[in-house]
Amino acid sequence: MSEADKEGRRNDILAAAKKVFSRKGYHATTIADIAKAARLSYGSIYWYFDSKDALFHALMESEGQALRDHVTHALTHTPSHGSPVAPFRAAVLTTLEFFESDRALVKLLFRDSYALGDRFEKHLFDIYEGFVGDVEKVVEDAQRRGLIVDAPARMVAFSVGALVGQVAHRRLVTDDGLPSAEVADFVVSLLLNGLLPR
């Protein structure tokens, strides 16, 4: 197989694994389940991943990077001059849309990662850290321009991350019927009305 074919096969395995893990949970999933979903032989999975743990580890890394890429792209293509509303909204909306377009990912993040110990919790932490780092830059830029209060930028960014994470989780377990854009507008309004300089 060419390197491109190998990479394609690896991605197919990760996609199948995400579906099975999200449906059955980490502990109940077997390599045989994943092989069946990927339409591959049991042994083929081991050409790419040493174990179920290694496969889940790679899946979490891949999904975390995909989210980071989406947020970075949104922020890169959003004007940052003037009000901080646009970049905040871009980060929040992109994150909500990413989660809501892929409910299997949210199940993995909010159900399985917490239950699997330190190694997998680190993936969740890394995903949050990436999001928080992007938001922190938006906060620092708005603070330099005197548009929001002079509070520790990292703390503000973590607060945004926590709020978005909880909203995403709630929308997974309870469909409120609201479009992502409306939720993003509410979150940004809530945040900025609490951050306006006095």
Tab-separated table of N, CA and C in Angstrom, residues 21-134:
chain	number	residue	atom	x	y	z
A	21	PHE	N	-17.170	3.454	19.761
A	21	PHE	CA	-16.942	3.940	21.133
A	21	PHE	C	-18.117	4.788	21.600
A	22	SER	N	-18.625	5.650	20.725
A	22	SER	CA	-19.707	6.538	21.146
A	22	SER	C	-20.998	5.758	21.384
A	23	ARG	N	-21.199	4.674	20.640
A	23	ARG	CA	-22.416	3.878	20.795
A	23	ARG	C	-22.338	2.942	21.999
A	24	LYS	N	-21.200	2.285	22.176
A	24	LYS	CA	-21.093	1.237	23.192
A	24	LYS	C	-20.351	1.666	24.452
A	25	GLY	N	-19.598	2.780	24.353
A	25	GLY	CA	-18.740	3.155	25.468
A	25	GLY	C	-17.391	2.477	25.333
A	26	TYR	N	-16.408	3.059	25.974
A	26	TYR	CA	-15.044	2.547	25.827
A	26	TYR	C	-14.925	1.104	26.312
A	27	HIS	N	-15.393	0.834	27.516
A	27	HIS	CA	-15.157	-0.476	28.130
A	27	HIS	C	-15.846	-1.609	27.383
A	28	ALA	N	-17.027	-1.365	26.848
A	28	ALA	CA	-17.777	-2.421	26.168
A	28	ALA	C	-17.312	-2.646	24.729
A	29	THR	N	-16.517	-1.735	24.197
A	29	THR	CA	-16.046	-1.850	22.816
A	29	THR	C	-14.852	-2.788	22.736
A	30	THR	N	-14.834	-3.608	21.707
A	30	THR	CA	-13.694	-4.500	21.453
A	30	THR	C	-13.056	-4.136	20.114
A	31	ILE	N	-11.840	-4.594	19.933
A	31	ILE	CA	-11.171	-4.410	18.642
A	31	ILE	C	-11.976	-5.102	17.539
A	32	ALA	N	-12.571	-6.229	17.865
A	32	ALA	CA	-13.402	-6.934	16.873
A	32	ALA	C	-14.583	-6.063	16.433
A	33	ASP	N	-15.204	-5.333	17.375
A	33	ASP	CA	-16.295	-4.422	17.027
A	33	ASP	C	-15.821	-3.361	16.038
A	34	ILE	N	-14.648	-2.820	16.315
A	34	ILE	CA	-14.105	-1.754	15.467
A	34	ILE	C	-13.747	-2.307	14.089
A	35	ALA	N	-13.143	-3.484	14.062
A	35	ALA	CA	-12.791	-4.115	12.783
A	35	ALA	C	-14.045	-4.339	11.941
A	36	LYS	N	-15.099	-4.821	12.584
A	36	LYS	CA	-16.349	-5.062	11.867
A	36	LYS	C	-16.909	-3.757	11.298
A	37	ALA	N	-16.912	-2.699	12.110
A	37	ALA	CA	-17.435	-1.403	11.661
A	37	ALA	C	-16.588	-0.824	10.529
A	38	ALA	N	-15.287	-1.107	10.552
A	38	ALA	CA	-14.383	-0.601	9.515
A	38	ALA	C	-14.327	-1.525	8.302
A	39	ARG	N	-15.023	-2.681	8.406
A	39	ARG	CA	-15.016	-3.698	7.346
A	39	ARG	C	-13.602	-4.186	7.053
A	40	LEU	N	-12.888	-4.449	8.134
A	40	LEU	CA	-11.520	-4.958	8.038
A	40	LEU	C	-11.400	-6.221	8.873
A	41	SER	N	-10.338	-6.967	8.649
A	41	SER	CA	-10.086	-8.134	9.486
A	41	SER	C	-9.600	-7.666	10.853
A	42	TYR	N	-9.817	-8.505	11.841
A	42	TYR	CA	-9.398	-8.214	13.213
A	42	TYR	C	-7.914	-7.848	13.256
A	43	GLY	N	-7.102	-8.659	12.580
A	43	GLY	CA	-5.660	-8.436	12.606
A	43	GLY	C	-5.224	-7.150	11.940
A	44	SER	N	-6.009	-6.668	10.979
A	44	SER	CA	-5.632	-5.440	10.266
A	44	SER	C	-5.524	-4.248	11.207
A	45	ILE	N	-6.381	-4.211	12.215
A	45	ILE	CA	-6.362	-3.079	13.161
A	45	ILE	C	-4.995	-2.983	13.834
A	46	TYR	N	-4.406	-4.138	14.132
A	46	TYR	CA	-3.131	-4.151	14.860
A	46	TYR	C	-1.946	-3.735	13.991
A	47	TRP	N	-2.128	-3.641	12.695
A	47	TRP	CA	-1.079	-3.070	11.857
A	47	TRP	C	-0.936	-1.572	12.129
A	48	TYR	N	-2.015	-0.974	12.631
A	48	TYR	CA	-2.037	0.478	12.825
A	48	TYR	C	-2.012	0.895	14.293
A	49	PHE	N	-2.582	0.056	15.154
A	49	PHE	CA	-2.684	0.403	16.573
A	49	PHE	C	-2.362	-0.827	17.416
A	50	ASP	N	-1.528	-0.638	18.437
A	50	ASP	CA	-1.086	-1.755	19.273
A	50	ASP	C	-2.186	-2.311	20.159
A	51	SER	N	-3.169	-1.477	20.488
A	51	SER	CA	-4.188	-1.883	21.448
A	51	SER	C	-5.393	-0.968	21.338
A	52	LYS	N	-6.454	-1.328	22.033
A	52	LYS	CA	-7.632	-0.464	22.089
A	52	LYS	C	-7.265	0.865	22.746
A	53	ASP	N	-6.446	0.822	23.789
A	53	ASP	CA	-5.998	2.059	24.436
A	53	ASP	C	-5.286	2.969	23.442
A	54	ALA	N	-4.373	2.391	22.662
A	54	ALA	CA	-3.609	3.185	21.703
A	54	ALA	C	-4.526	3.790	20.647
A	55	LEU	N	-5.533	3.028	20.226
A	55	LEU	CA	-6.483	3.513	19.229
A	55	LEU	C	-7.288	4.683	19.799
A	56	PHE	N	-7.782	4.532	21.028
A	56	PHE	CA	-8.556	5.602	21.654
A	56	PHE	C	-7.685	6.843	21.849
A	57	HIS	N	-6.449	6.627	22.258
A	57	HIS	CA	-5.489	7.714	22.447
A	57	HIS	C	-5.307	8.489	21.137
A	58	ALA	N	-5.110	7.760	20.035
A	58	ALA	CA	-4.925	8.401	18.733
A	58	ALA	C	-6.192	9.128	18.295
A	59	LEU	N	-7.342	8.547	18.574
A	59	LEU	CA	-8.615	9.167	18.223
A	59	LEU	C	-8.791	10.492	18.954
A	60	MET	N	-8.486	10.513	20.231
A	60	MET	CA	-8.630	11.744	20.996
A	60	MET	C	-7.666	12.821	20.503
A	61	GLU	N	-6.457	12.431	20.162
A	61	GLU	CA	-5.501	13.400	19.619
A	61	GLU	C	-6.013	13.987	18.304
A	62	SER	N	-6.513	13.117	17.452
A	62	SER	CA	-7.020	13.543	16.144
A	62	SER	C	-8.203	14.494	16.290
A	63	GLU	N	-9.140	14.156	17.170
A	63	GLU	CA	-10.329	14.992	17.346
A	63	GLU	C	-9.981	16.326	17.999
A	64	GLY	N	-9.066	16.295	18.952
A	64	GLY	CA	-8.642	17.539	19.587
A	64	GLY	C	-7.994	18.481	18.585
A	65	GLN	N	-7.166	17.933	17.705
A	65	GLN	CA	-6.516	18.760	16.692
A	65	GLN	C	-7.533	19.301	15.691
A	66	ALA	N	-8.518	18.491	15.347
A	66	ALA	CA	-9.550	18.950	14.409
A	66	ALA	C	-10.326	20.139	14.976
A	67	LEU	N	-10.677	20.062	16.263
A	67	LEU	CA	-11.378	21.180	16.900
A	67	LEU	C	-10.493	22.420	16.916
A	68	ARG	N	-9.241	22.230	17.293
A	68	ARG	CA	-8.310	23.373	17.343
A	68	ARG	C	-8.180	24.022	15.966
A	69	ASP	N	-8.088	23.193	14.924
A	69	ASP	CA	-7.962	23.720	13.563
A	69	ASP	C	-9.196	24.527	13.174
A	70	HIS	N	-10.387	24.042	13.559
A	70	HIS	CA	-11.632	24.765	13.244
A	70	HIS	C	-11.666	26.134	13.925
A	71	VAL	N	-11.310	26.165	15.200
A	71	VAL	CA	-11.340	27.435	15.941
A	71	VAL	C	-10.295	28.392	15.396
A	72	THR	N	-9.091	27.885	15.142
A	72	THR	CA	-8.024	28.734	14.599
A	72	THR	C	-8.429	29.321	13.256
A	73	HIS	N	-9.024	28.496	12.403
A	73	HIS	CA	-9.474	28.976	11.093
A	73	HIS	C	-10.529	30.067	11.254
A	74	ALA	N	-11.475	29.852	12.164
A	74	ALA	CA	-12.534	30.847	12.373
A	74	ALA	C	-11.958	32.162	12.868
A	75	LEU	N	-11.025	32.097	13.807
A	75	LEU	CA	-10.440	33.320	14.354
A	75	LEU	C	-9.563	34.026	13.326
A	76	THR	N	-8.871	33.262	12.515
A	76	THR	CA	-8.001	33.838	11.488
A	76	THR	C	-8.803	34.610	10.449
A	77	HIS	N	-10.033	34.158	10.204
A	77	HIS	CA	-10.869	34.786	9.178
A	77	HIS	C	-11.934	35.722	9.765
A	78	THR	N	-11.738	36.131	11.016
A	78	THR	CA	-12.674	37.059	11.659
A	78	THR	C	-11.946	38.358	11.970
A	79	PRO	N	-12.468	39.491	11.511
A	79	PRO	CA	-11.812	40.775	11.811
A	79	PRO	C	-11.735	40.991	13.321
A	80	SER	N	-10.570	41.455	13.788
A	80	SER	CA	-10.391	41.639	15.231
A	80	SER	C	-10.448	43.113	15.643
A	81	HIS	N	-10.584	44.017	14.677
A	81	HIS	CA	-10.646	45.431	15.044
A	81	HIS	C	-12.043	45.778	15.576
A	82	GLY	N	-12.116	46.854	16.329
A	82	GLY	CA	-13.420	47.245	16.880
A	82	GLY	C	-13.800	46.401	18.071
A	83	SER	N	-15.060	46.100	18.173
A	83	SER	CA	-15.604	45.362	19.314
A	83	SER	C	-15.056	43.932	19.378
A	84	PRO	N	-14.916	43.382	20.604
A	84	PRO	CA	-14.469	41.992	20.734
A	84	PRO	C	-15.569	40.975	20.433
A	85	VAL	N	-16.778	41.451	20.092
A	85	VAL	CA	-17.893	40.538	19.877
A	85	VAL	C	-17.582	39.522	18.772
A	86	ALA	N	-17.072	39.993	17.634
A	86	ALA	CA	-16.873	39.100	16.485
A	86	ALA	C	-15.914	37.948	16.788
A	87	PRO	N	-14.710	38.203	17.338
A	87	PRO	CA	-13.835	37.061	17.609
A	87	PRO	C	-14.370	36.134	18.700
A	88	PHE	N	-14.979	36.681	19.750
A	88	PHE	CA	-15.583	35.828	20.778
A	88	PHE	C	-16.660	34.944	20.153
A	89	ARG	N	-17.515	35.560	19.351
A	89	ARG	CA	-18.609	34.814	18.728
A	89	ARG	C	-18.061	33.735	17.791
A	90	ALA	N	-17.021	34.081	17.039
A	90	ALA	CA	-16.427	33.099	16.120
A	90	ALA	C	-15.924	31.879	16.872
A	91	ALA	N	-15.231	32.105	17.985
A	91	ALA	CA	-14.692	30.985	18.766
A	91	ALA	C	-15.812	30.136	19.361
A	92	VAL	N	-16.809	30.800	19.938
A	92	VAL	CA	-17.911	30.075	20.582
A	92	VAL	C	-18.750	29.335	19.544
A	93	LEU	N	-19.139	30.046	18.479
A	93	LEU	CA	-19.997	29.433	17.464
A	93	LEU	C	-19.299	28.260	16.780
A	94	THR	N	-18.036	28.426	16.433
A	94	THR	CA	-17.295	27.350	15.768
A	94	THR	C	-17.211	26.117	16.653
A	95	THR	N	-16.986	26.332	17.940
A	95	THR	CA	-16.894	25.205	18.861
A	95	THR	C	-18.236	24.497	18.991
A	96	LEU	N	-19.303	25.257	19.170
A	96	LEU	CA	-20.632	24.647	19.276
A	96	LEU	C	-20.998	23.890	18.002
A	97	GLU	N	-20.737	24.495	16.858
A	97	GLU	CA	-21.065	23.837	15.588
A	97	GLU	C	-20.240	22.570	15.399
A	98	PHE	N	-18.980	22.627	15.801
A	98	PHE	CA	-18.112	21.447	15.675
A	98	PHE	C	-18.665	20.301	16.518
A	99	PHE	N	-19.010	20.596	17.771
A	99	PHE	CA	-19.560	19.558	18.650
A	99	PHE	C	-20.897	19.044	18.133
A	100	GLU	N	-21.753	19.961	17.692
A	100	GLU	CA	-23.106	19.554	17.313
A	100	GLU	C	-23.153	18.841	15.968
A	101	SER	N	-22.126	19.027	15.155
A	101	SER	CA	-22.065	18.287	13.907
A	101	SER	C	-21.522	16.879	14.133
A	102	ASP	N	-21.006	16.655	15.333
A	102	ASP	CA	-20.369	15.365	15.623
A	102	ASP	C	-20.685	14.947	17.054
A	103	ARG	N	-21.892	14.478	17.260
A	103	ARG	CA	-22.322	14.107	18.614
A	103	ARG	C	-21.525	12.941	19.174
A	104	ALA	N	-20.997	12.106	18.293
A	104	ALA	CA	-20.161	10.995	18.755
A	104	ALA	C	-18.944	11.531	19.495
A	105	LEU	N	-18.384	12.626	19.001
A	105	LEU	CA	-17.217	13.218	19.658
A	105	LEU	C	-17.572	13.717	21.043
A	106	VAL	N	-18.726	14.374	21.176
A	106	VAL	CA	-19.110	14.901	22.483
A	106	VAL	C	-19.292	13.762	23.484
A	107	LYS	N	-19.869	12.662	23.036
A	107	LYS	CA	-20.005	11.511	23.934
A	107	LYS	C	-18.642	11.025	24.399
A	108	LEU	N	-17.699	10.969	23.487
A	108	LEU	CA	-16.353	10.531	23.859
A	108	LEU	C	-15.736	11.483	24.879
A	109	LEU	N	-15.876	12.776	24.622
A	109	LEU	CA	-15.244	13.768	25.485
A	109	LEU	C	-15.887	13.838	26.861
A	110	PHE	N	-17.204	13.838	26.903
A	110	PHE	CA	-17.886	14.088	28.161
A	110	PHE	C	-18.284	12.829	28.906
A	111	ARG	N	-18.259	11.692	28.258
A	111	ARG	CA	-18.610	10.464	28.951
A	111	ARG	C	-17.372	9.615	29.214
A	112	ASP	N	-16.649	9.285	28.162
A	112	ASP	CA	-15.578	8.305	28.305
A	112	ASP	C	-14.281	8.866	28.870
A	113	SER	N	-13.875	10.062	28.443
A	113	SER	CA	-12.576	10.568	28.880
A	113	SER	C	-12.471	10.676	30.393
A	114	TYR	N	-13.535	11.172	31.021
A	114	TYR	CA	-13.503	11.314	32.473
A	114	TYR	C	-13.405	9.967	33.177
A	115	ALA	N	-13.949	8.942	32.566
A	115	ALA	CA	-14.023	7.635	33.215
A	115	ALA	C	-12.780	6.778	32.998
A	116	LEU	N	-11.839	7.258	32.194
A	116	LEU	CA	-10.736	6.390	31.790
A	116	LEU	C	-9.401	6.730	32.421
A	117	GLY	N	-9.401	7.606	33.392
A	117	GLY	CA	-8.167	7.859	34.113
A	117	GLY	C	-7.323	8.973	33.523
A	118	ASP	N	-6.143	9.118	34.117
A	118	ASP	CA	-5.283	10.264	33.837
A	118	ASP	C	-4.889	10.404	32.373
A	119	ARG	N	-4.569	9.302	31.732
A	119	ARG	CA	-4.076	9.385	30.359
A	119	ARG	C	-5.120	10.006	29.440
A	120	PHE	N	-6.365	9.622	29.601
A	120	PHE	CA	-7.401	10.112	28.722
A	120	PHE	C	-7.925	11.467	29.179
A	121	GLU	N	-7.906	11.712	30.478
A	121	GLU	CA	-8.278	13.045	30.957
A	121	GLU	C	-7.317	14.089	30.408
A	122	LYS	N	-6.069	13.687	30.190
A	122	LYS	CA	-5.090	14.618	29.622
A	122	LYS	C	-5.529	15.073	28.232
A	123	HIS	N	-6.138	14.192	27.457
A	123	HIS	CA	-6.635	14.594	26.136
A	123	HIS	C	-7.691	15.679	26.280
A	124	LEU	N	-8.608	15.476	27.196
A	124	LEU	CA	-9.651	16.462	27.419
A	124	LEU	C	-9.033	17.785	27.857
A	125	PHE	N	-8.067	17.699	28.758
A	125	PHE	CA	-7.372	18.894	29.223
A	125	PHE	C	-6.675	19.597	28.061
A	126	ASP	N	-6.024	18.832	27.194
A	126	ASP	CA	-5.313	19.425	26.051
A	126	ASP	C	-6.276	20.125	25.096
A	127	ILE	N	-7.447	19.538	24.891
A	127	ILE	CA	-8.447	20.167	24.022
A	127	ILE	C	-8.897	21.497	24.626
A	128	TYR	N	-9.180	21.483	25.917
A	128	TYR	CA	-9.558	22.727	26.592
A	128	TYR	C	-8.429	23.745	26.530
A	129	GLU	N	-7.197	23.278	26.759
A	129	GLU	CA	-6.050	24.187	26.746
A	129	GLU	C	-5.906	24.875	25.389
A	130	GLY	N	-6.105	24.114	24.317
A	130	GLY	CA	-6.016	24.710	22.988
A	130	GLY	C	-7.071	25.775	22.785
A	131	PHE	N	-8.314	25.463	23.169
A	131	PHE	CA	-9.402	26.427	23.053
A	131	PHE	C	-9.131	27.645	23.933
A	132	VAL	N	-8.716	27.395	25.162
A	132	VAL	CA	-8.444	28.479	26.104
A	132	VAL	C	-7.324	29.377	25.582
A	133	GLY	N	-6.295	28.772	25.001
A	133	GLY	CA	-5.192	29.561	24.447
A	133	GLY	C	-5.661	30.490	23.344
A	134	ASP	N	-6.551	29.996	22.485
A	134	ASP	CA	-7.086	30.844	21.412
A	134	ASP	C	-7.927	31.984	21.980
